[in-house]
JSON list of C-alpha atoms in Angstrom, two decimals:
[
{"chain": "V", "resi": 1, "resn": "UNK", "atom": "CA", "xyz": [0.00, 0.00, 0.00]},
{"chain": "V", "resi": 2, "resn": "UNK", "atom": "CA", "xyz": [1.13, 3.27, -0.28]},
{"chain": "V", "resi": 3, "resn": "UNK", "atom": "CA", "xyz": [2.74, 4.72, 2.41]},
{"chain": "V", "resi": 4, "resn": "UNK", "atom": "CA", "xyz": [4.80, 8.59, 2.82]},
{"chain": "V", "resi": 5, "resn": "UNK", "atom": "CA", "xyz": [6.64, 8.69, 5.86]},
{"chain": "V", "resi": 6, "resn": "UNK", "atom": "CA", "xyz": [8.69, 11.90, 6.40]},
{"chain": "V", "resi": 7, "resn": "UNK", "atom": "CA", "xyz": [11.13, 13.44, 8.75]},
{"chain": "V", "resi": 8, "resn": "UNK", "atom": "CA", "xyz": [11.16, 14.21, 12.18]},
{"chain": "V", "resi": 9, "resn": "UNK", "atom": "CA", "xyz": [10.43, 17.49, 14.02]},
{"chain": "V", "resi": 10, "resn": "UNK", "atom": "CA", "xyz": [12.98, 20.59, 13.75]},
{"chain": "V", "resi": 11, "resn": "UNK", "atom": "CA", "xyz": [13.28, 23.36, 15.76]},
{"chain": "V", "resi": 12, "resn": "UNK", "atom": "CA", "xyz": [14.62, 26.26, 13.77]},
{"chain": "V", "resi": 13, "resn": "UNK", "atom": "CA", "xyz": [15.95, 29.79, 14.83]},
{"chain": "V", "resi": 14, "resn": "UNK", "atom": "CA", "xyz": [14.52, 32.91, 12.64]},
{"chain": "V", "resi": 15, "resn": "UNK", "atom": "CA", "xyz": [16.17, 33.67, 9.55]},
{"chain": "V", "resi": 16, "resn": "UNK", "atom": "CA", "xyz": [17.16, 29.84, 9.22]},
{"chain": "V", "resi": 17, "resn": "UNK", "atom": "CA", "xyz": [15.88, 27.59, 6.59]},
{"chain": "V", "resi": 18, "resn": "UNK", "atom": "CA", "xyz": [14.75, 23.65, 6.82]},
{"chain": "V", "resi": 19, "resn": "UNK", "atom": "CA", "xyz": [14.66, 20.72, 4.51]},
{"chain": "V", "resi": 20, "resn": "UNK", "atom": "CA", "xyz": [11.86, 18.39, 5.50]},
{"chain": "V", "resi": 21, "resn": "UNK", "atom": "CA", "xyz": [11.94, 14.96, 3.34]},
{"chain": "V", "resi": 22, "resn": "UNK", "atom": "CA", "xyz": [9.27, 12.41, 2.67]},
{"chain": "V", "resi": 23, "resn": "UNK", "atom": "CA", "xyz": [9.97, 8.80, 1.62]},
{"chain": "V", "resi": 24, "resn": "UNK", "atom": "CA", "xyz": [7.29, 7.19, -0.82]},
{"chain": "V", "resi": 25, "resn": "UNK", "atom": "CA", "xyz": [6.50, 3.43, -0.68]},
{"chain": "V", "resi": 26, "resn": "UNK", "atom": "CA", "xyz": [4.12, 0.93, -2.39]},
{"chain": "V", "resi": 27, "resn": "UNK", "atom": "CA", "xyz": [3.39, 2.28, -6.11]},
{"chain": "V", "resi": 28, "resn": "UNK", "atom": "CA", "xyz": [5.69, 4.12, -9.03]},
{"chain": "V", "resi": 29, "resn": "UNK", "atom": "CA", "xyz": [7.17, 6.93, -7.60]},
{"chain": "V", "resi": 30, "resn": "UNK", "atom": "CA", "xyz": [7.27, 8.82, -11.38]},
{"chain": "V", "resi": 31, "resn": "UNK", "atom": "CA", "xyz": [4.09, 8.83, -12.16]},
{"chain": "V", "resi": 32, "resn": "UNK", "atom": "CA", "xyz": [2.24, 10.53, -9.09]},
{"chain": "V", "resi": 33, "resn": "UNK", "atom": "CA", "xyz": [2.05, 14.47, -8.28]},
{"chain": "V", "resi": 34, "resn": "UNK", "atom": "CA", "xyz": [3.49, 14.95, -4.50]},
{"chain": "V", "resi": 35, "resn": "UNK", "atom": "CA", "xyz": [2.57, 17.84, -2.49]},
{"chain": "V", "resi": 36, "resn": "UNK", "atom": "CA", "xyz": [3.62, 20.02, 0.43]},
{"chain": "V", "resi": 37, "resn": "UNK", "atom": "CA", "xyz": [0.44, 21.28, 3.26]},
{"chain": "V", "resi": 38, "resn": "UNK", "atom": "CA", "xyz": [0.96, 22.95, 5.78]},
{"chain": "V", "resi": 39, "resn": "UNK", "atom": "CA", "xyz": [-1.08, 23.65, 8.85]},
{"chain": "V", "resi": 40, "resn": "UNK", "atom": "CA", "xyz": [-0.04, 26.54, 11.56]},
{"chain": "V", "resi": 41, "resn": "UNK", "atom": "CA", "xyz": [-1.97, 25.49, 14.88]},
{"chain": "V", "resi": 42, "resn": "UNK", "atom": "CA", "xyz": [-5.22, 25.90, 15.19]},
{"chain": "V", "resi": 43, "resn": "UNK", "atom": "CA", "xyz": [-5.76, 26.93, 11.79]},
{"chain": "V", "resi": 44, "resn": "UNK", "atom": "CA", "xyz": [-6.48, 25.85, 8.23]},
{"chain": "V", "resi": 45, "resn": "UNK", "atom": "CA", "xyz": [-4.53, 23.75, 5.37]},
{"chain": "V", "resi": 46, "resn": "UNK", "atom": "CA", "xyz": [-2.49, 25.75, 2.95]},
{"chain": "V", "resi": 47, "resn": "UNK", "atom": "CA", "xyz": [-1.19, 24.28, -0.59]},
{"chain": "V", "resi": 48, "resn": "UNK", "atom": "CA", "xyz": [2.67, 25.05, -0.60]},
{"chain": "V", "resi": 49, "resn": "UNK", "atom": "CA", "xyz": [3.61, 23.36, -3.80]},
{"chain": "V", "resi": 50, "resn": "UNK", "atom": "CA", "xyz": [3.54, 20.09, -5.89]},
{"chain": "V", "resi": 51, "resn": "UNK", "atom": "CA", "xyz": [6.15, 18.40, -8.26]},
{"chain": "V", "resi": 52, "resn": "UNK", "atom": "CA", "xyz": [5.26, 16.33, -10.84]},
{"chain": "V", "resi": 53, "resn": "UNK", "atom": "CA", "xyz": [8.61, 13.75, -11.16]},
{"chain": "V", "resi": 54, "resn": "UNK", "atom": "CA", "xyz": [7.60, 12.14, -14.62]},
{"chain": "V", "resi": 55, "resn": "UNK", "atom": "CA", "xyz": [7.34, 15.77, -15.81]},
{"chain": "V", "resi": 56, "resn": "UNK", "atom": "CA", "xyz": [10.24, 17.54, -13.75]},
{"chain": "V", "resi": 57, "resn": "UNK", "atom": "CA", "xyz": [7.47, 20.10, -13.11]},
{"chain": "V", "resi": 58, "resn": "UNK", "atom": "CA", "xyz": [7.01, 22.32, -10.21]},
{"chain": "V", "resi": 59, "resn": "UNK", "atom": "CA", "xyz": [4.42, 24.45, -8.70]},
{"chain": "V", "resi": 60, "resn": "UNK", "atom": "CA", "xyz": [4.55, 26.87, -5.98]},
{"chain": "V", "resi": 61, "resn": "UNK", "atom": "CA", "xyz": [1.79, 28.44, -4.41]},
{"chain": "V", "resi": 62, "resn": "UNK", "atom": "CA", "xyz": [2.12, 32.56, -4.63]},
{"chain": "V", "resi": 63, "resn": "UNK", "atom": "CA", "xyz": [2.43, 33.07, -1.29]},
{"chain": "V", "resi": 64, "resn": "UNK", "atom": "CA", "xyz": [5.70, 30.58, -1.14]},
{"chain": "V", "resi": 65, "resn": "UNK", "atom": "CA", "xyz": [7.01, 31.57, -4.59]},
{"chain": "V", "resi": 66, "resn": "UNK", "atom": "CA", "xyz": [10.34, 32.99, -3.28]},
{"chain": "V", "resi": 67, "resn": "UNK", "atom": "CA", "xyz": [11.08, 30.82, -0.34]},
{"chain": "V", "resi": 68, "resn": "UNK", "atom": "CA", "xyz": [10.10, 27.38, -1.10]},
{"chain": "V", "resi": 69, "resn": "UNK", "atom": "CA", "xyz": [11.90, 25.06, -3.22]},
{"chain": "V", "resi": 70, "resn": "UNK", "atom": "CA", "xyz": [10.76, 21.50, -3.80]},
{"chain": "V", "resi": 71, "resn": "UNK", "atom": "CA", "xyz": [12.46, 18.51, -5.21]},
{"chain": "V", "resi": 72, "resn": "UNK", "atom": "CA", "xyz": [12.57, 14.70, -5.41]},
{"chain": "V", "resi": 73, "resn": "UNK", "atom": "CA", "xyz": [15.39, 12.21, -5.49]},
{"chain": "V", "resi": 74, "resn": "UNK", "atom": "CA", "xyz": [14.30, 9.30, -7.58]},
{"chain": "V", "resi": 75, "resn": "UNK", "atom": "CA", "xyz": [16.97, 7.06, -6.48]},
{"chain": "V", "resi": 76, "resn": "UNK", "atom": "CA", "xyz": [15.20, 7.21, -3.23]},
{"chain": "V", "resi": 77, "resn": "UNK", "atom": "CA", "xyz": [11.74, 7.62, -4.28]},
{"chain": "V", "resi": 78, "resn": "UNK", "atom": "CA", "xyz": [12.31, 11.02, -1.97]},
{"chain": "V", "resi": 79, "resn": "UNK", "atom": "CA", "xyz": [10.57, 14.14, -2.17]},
{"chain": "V", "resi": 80, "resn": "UNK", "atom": "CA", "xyz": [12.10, 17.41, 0.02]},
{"chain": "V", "resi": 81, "resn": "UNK", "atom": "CA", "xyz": [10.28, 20.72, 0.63]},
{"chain": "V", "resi": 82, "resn": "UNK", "atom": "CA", "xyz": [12.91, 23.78, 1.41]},
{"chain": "V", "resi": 83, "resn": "UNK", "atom": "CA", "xyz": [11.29, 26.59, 3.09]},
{"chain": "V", "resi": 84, "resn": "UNK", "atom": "CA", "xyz": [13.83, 29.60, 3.70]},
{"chain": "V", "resi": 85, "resn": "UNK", "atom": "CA", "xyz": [13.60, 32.66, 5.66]},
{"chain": "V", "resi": 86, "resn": "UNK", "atom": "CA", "xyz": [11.87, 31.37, 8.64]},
{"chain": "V", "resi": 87, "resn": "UNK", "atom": "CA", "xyz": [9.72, 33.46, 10.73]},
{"chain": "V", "resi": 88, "resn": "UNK", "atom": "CA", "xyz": [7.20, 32.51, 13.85]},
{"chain": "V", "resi": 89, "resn": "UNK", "atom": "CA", "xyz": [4.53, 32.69, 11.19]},
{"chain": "V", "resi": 90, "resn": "UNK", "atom": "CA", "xyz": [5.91, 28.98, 9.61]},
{"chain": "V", "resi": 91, "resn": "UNK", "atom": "CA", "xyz": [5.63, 27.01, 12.99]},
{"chain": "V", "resi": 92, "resn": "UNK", "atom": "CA", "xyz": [3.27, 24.32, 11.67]},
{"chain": "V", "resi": 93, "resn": "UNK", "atom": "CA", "xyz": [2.41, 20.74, 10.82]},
{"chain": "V", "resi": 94, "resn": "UNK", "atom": "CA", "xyz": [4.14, 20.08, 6.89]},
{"chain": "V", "resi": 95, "resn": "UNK", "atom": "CA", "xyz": [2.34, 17.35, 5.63]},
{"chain": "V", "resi": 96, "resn": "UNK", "atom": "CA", "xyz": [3.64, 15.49, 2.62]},
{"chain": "V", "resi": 97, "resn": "UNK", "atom": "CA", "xyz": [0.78, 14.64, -0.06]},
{"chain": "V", "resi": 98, "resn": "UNK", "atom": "CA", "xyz": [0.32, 12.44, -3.20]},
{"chain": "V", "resi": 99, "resn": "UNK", "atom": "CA", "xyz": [-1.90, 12.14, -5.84]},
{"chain": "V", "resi": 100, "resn": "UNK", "atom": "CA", "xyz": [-5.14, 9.50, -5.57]},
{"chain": "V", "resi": 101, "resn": "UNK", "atom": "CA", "xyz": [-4.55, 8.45, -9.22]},
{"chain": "V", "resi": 102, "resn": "UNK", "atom": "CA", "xyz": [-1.79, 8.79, -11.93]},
{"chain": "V", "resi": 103, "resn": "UNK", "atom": "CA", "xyz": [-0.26, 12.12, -12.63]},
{"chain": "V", "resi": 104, "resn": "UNK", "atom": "CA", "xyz": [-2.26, 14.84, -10.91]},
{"chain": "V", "resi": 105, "resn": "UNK", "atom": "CA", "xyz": [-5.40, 15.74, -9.62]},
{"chain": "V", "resi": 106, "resn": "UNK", "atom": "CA", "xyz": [-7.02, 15.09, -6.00]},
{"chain": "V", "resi": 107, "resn": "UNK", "atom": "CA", "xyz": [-4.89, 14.18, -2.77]},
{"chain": "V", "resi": 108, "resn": "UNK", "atom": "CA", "xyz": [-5.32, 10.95, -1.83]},
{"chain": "V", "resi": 109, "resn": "UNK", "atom": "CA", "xyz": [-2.16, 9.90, 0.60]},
{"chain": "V", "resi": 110, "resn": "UNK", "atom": "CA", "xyz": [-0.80, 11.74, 2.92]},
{"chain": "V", "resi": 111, "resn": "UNK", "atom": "CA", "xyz": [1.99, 11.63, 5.06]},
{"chain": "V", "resi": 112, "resn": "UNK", "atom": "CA", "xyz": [2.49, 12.07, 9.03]},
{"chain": "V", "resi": 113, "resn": "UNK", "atom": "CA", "xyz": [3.08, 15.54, 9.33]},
{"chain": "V", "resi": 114, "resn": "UNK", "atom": "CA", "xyz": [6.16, 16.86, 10.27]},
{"chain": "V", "resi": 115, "resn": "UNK", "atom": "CA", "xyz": [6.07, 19.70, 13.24]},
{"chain": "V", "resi": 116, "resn": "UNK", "atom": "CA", "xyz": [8.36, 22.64, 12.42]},
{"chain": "V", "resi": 117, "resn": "UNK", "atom": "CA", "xyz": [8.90, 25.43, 15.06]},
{"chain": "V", "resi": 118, "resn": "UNK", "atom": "CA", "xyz": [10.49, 28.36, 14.64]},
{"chain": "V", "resi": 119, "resn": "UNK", "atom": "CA", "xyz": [11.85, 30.58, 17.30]},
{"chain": "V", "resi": 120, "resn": "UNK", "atom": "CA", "xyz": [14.23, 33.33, 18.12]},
{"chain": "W", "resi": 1, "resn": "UNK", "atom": "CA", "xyz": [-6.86, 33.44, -8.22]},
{"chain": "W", "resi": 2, "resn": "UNK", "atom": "CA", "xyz": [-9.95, 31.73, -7.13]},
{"chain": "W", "resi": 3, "resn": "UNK", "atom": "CA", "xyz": [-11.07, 31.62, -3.49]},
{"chain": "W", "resi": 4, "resn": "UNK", "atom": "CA", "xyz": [-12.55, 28.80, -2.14]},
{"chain": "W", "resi": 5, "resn": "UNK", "atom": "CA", "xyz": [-15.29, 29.53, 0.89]},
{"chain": "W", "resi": 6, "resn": "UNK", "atom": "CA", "xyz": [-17.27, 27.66, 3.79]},
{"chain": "W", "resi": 7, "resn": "UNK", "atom": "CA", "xyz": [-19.56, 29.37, 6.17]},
{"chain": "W", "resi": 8, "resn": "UNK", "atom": "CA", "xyz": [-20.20, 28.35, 8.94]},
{"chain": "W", "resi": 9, "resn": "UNK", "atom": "CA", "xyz": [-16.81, 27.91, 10.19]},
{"chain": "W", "resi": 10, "resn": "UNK", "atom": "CA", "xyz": [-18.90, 26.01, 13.05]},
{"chain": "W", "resi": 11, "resn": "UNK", "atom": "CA", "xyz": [-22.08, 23.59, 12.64]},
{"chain": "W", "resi": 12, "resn": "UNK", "atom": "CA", "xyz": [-23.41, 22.07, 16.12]},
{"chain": "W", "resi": 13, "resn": "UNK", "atom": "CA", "xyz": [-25.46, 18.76, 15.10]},
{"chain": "W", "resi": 14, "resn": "UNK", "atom": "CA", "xyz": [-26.72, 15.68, 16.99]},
{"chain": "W", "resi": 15, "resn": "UNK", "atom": "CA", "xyz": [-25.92, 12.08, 16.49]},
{"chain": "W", "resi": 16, "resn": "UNK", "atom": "CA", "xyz": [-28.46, 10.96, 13.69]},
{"chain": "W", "resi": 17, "resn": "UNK", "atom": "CA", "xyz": [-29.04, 14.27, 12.12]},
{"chain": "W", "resi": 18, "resn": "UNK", "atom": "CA", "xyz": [-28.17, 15.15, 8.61]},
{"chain": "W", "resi": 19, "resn": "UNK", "atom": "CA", "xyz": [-26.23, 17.62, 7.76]},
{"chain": "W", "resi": 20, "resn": "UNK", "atom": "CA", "xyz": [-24.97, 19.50, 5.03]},
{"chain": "W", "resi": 21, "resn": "UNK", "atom": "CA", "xyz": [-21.81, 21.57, 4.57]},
{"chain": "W", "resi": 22, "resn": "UNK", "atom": "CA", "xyz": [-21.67, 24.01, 2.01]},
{"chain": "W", "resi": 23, "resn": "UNK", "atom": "CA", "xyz": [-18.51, 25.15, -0.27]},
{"chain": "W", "resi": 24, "resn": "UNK", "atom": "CA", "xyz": [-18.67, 27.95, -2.80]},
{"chain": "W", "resi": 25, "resn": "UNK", "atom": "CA", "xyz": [-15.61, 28.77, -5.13]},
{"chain": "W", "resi": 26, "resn": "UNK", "atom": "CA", "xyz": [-15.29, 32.49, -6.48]},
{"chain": "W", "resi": 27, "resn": "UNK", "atom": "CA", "xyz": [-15.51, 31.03, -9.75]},
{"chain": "W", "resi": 28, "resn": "UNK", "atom": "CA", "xyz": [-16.50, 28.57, -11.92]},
{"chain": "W", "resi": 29, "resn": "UNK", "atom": "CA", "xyz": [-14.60, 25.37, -11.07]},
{"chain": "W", "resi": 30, "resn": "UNK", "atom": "CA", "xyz": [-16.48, 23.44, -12.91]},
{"chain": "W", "resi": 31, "resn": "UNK", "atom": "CA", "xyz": [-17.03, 19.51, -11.00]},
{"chain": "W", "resi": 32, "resn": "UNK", "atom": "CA", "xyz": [-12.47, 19.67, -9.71]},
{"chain": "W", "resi": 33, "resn": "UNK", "atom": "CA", "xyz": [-13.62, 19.76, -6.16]},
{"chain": "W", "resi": 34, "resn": "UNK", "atom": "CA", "xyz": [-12.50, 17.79, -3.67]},
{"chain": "W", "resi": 35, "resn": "UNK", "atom": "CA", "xyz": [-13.79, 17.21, 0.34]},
{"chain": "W", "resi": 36, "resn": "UNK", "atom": "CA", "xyz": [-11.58, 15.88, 3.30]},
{"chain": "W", "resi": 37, "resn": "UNK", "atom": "CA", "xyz": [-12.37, 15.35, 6.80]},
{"chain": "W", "resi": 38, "resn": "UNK", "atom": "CA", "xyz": [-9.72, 15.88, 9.82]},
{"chain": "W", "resi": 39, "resn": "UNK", "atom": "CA", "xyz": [-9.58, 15.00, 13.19]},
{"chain": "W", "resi": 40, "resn": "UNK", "atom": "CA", "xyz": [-7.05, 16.78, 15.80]},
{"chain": "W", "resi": 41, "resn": "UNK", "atom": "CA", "xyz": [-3.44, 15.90, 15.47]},
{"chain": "W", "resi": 42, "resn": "UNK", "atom": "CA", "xyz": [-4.23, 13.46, 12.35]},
{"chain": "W", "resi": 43, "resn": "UNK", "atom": "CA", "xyz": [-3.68, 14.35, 8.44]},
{"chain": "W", "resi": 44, "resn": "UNK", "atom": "CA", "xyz": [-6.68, 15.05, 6.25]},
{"chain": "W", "resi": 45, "resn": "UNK", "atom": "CA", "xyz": [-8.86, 12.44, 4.86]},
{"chain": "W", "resi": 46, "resn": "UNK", "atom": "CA", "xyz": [-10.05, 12.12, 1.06]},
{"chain": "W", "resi": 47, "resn": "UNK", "atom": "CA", "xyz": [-13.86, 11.53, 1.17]},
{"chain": "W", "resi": 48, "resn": "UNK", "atom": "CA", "xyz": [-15.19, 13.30, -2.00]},
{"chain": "W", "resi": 49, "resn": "UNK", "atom": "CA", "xyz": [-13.40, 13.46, -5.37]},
{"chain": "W", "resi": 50, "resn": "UNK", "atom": "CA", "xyz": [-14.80, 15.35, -7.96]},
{"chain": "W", "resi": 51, "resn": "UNK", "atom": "CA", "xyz": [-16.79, 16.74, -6.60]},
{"chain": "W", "resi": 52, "resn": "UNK", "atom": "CA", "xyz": [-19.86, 13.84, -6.02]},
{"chain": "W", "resi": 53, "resn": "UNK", "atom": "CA", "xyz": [-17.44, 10.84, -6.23]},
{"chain": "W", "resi": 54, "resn": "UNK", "atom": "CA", "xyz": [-16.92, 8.88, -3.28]},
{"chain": "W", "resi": 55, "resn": "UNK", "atom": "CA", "xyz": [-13.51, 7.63, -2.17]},
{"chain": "W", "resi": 56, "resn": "UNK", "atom": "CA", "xyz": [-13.06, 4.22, -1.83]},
{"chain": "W", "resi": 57, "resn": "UNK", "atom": "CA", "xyz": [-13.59, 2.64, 1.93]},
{"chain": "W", "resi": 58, "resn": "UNK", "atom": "CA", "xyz": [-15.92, 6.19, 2.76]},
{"chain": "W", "resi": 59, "resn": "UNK", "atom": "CA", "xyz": [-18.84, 5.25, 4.32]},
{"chain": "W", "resi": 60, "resn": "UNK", "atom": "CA", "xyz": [-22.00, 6.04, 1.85]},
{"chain": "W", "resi": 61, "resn": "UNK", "atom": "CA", "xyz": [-23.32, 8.10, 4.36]},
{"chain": "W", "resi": 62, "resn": "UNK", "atom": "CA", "xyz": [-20.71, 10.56, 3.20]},
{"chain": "W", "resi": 63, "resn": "UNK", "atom": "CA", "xyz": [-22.33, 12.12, -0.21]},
{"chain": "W", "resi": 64, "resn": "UNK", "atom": "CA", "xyz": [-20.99, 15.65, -2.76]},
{"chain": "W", "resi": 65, "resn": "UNK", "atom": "CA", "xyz": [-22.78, 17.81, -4.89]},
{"chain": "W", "resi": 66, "resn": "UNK", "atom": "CA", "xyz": [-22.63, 20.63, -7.29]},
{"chain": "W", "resi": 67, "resn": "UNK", "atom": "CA", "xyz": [-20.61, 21.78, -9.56]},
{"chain": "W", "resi": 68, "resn": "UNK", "atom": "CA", "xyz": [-19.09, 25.59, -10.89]},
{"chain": "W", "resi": 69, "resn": "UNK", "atom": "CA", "xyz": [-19.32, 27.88, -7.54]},
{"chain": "W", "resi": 70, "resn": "UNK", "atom": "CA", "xyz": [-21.42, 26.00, -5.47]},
{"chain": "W", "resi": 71, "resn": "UNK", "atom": "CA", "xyz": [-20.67, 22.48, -3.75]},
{"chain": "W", "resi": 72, "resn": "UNK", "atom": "CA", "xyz": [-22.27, 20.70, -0.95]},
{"chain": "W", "resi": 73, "resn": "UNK", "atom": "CA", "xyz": [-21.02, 17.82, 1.33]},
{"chain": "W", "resi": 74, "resn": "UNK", "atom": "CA", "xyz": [-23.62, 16.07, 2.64]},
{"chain": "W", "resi": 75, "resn": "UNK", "atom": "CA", "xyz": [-23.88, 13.37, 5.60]},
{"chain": "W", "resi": 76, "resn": "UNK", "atom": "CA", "xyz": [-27.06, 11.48, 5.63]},
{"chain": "W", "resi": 77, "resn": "UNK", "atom": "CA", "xyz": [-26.60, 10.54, 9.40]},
{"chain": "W", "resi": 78, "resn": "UNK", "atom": "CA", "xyz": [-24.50, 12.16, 11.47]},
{"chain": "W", "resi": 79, "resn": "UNK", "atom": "CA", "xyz": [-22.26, 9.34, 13.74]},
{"chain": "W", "resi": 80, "resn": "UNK", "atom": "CA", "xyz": [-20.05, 9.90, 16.64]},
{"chain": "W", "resi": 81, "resn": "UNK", "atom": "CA", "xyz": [-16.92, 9.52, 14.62]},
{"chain": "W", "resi": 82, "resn": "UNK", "atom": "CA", "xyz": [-17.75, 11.76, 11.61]},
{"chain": "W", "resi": 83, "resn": "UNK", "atom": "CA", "xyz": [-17.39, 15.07, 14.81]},
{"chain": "W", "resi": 84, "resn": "UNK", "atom": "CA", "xyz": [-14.16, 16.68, 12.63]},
{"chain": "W", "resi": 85, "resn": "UNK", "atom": "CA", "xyz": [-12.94, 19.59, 10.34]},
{"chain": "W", "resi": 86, "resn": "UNK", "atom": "CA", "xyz": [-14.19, 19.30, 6.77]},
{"chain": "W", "resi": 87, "resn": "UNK", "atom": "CA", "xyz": [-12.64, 21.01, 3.96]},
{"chain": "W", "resi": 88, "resn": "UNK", "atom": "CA", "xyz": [-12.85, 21.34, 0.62]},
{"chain": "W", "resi": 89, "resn": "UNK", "atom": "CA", "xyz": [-10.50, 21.73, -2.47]},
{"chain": "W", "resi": 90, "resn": "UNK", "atom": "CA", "xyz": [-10.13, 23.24, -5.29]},
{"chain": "W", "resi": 91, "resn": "UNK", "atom": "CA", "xyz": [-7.84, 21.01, -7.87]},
{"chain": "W", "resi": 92, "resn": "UNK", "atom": "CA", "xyz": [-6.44, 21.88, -11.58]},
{"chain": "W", "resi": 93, "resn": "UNK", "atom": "CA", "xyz": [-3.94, 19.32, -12.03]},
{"chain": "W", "resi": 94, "resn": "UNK", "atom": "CA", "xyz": [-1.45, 19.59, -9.46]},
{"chain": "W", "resi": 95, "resn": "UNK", "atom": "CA", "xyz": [-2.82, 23.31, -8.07]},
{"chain": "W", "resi": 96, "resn": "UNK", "atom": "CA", "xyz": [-4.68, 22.99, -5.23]},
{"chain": "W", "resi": 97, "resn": "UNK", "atom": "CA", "xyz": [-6.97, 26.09, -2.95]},
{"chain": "W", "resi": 98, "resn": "UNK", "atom": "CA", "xyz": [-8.44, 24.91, -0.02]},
{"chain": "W", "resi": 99, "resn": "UNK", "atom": "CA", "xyz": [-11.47, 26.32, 1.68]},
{"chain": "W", "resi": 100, "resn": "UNK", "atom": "CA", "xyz": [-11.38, 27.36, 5.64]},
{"chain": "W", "resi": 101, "resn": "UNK", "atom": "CA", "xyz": [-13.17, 24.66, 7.23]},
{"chain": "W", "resi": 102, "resn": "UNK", "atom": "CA", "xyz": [-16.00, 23.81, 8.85]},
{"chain": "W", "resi": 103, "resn": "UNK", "atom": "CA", "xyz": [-15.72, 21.94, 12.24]},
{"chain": "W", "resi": 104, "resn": "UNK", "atom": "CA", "xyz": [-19.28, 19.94, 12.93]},
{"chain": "W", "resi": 105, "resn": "UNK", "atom": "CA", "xyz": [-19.26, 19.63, 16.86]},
{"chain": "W", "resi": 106, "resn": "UNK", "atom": "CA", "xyz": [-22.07, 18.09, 19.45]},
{"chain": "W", "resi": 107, "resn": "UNK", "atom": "CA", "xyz": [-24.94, 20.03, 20.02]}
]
């Protein structure tokens, strides 16, 4: 079955930037759209960006575009989301996502969540 | 961009009642919606694809509607383990807007 399992929690200083990485099991890695959610406590889910690996394409949401960088390793069937810049405002839950179906469309998998907090 | 909203941000409902959770895009989306449900400290669940498709193992209870701005998730019979955050999505290939919630708690 599938399964995305990603890295632990961080605990960042302002300014700083973190690499969180997500390891995807059970189907062809290629052919699937992956995305990056994030969640701030007690609030709502917010689409950071997807990458398409069969395509090499990316997508960033606008409010990301200049500190977010996504890729995928496909030796290691690996997908990393880069945020830079880190402020209090990106302590959250990153969740890693995937496609339900081939290529793109609606999120059917997602990962654990990883907790990122950011502090002076 | 298109905006994707849900009022109420809170619905109170009983065990048994039916419910319906309204979504409405600020334009046409035509049927790429999407509806998860989330419970504290867990990820998001896919229910509703498609707006009225239902994801496979989702109880049929769990039913979508609609289609270009205005989208309705509707449970038949409210149970003690559908009390949770529901969401929906807006989806054009791998571009996703999601709406702010609704949280259905007891009455």
């Amino acid at each position: 079955q599938v399964q995305l399992v990603q890295s632990g929690a961080e605990v960042k200083k302002t300014g700083s930037s973190v690499k969180v990485s997500c390891k995807a099991s059970g189907d062809t890695f290629t052919n699937h759209a992956f995305s990056w959610v994030r969640q701030a406590p007690g609030q709502g889910l917010e689409w950071m960006g997807g990458i398409i690996p069969i395509f090499d394409t990316t997508d960033y949401a606008q409010n990301f575009q200049d500190r977010v960088s996504i890729t995928t390793d496909e030796s290691t069937n690996t997908i990393y989301m880069e945020l830079s810049s880190l402020t209090s405002e990106d302590t959250a839950v990153y969740y890693c996502a995937r496609a339900r179906g081939d290529l793109a469309g609606e999120i059917g998998f997602w990962g654990q969540g990883t907790l990122v907090t950011v502090s002076s | 961009d298109i905006q994707m909203t849900q009022s109420p941000s809170t619905l109170s409902a009983s065990v048994g009642d039916r419910v319906t959770i309204p979504c409405r895009a600020s334009q046409s989306i035509g049927p790429w919606l999407a509806w998860y449900q989330q419970k504290p400290g867990k990820a998001p669940k896919l229910l509703i694809y498609k707006a009225s498709n239902l994801e496979s193992g989702v109880p049929s209870r769990f039913s979508g509607s609609g289609y270009g701005t205005e989208f309705t998730l509707t449970i038949s019979s409210l149970q003690p383990d559908d009390f949770a955050t529901y969401y929906c999505q807006h989806y054009n290939s791998n571009l996703f807007t999601f709406g702010p919630g609704t949280k259905v708690d007891i009455k």
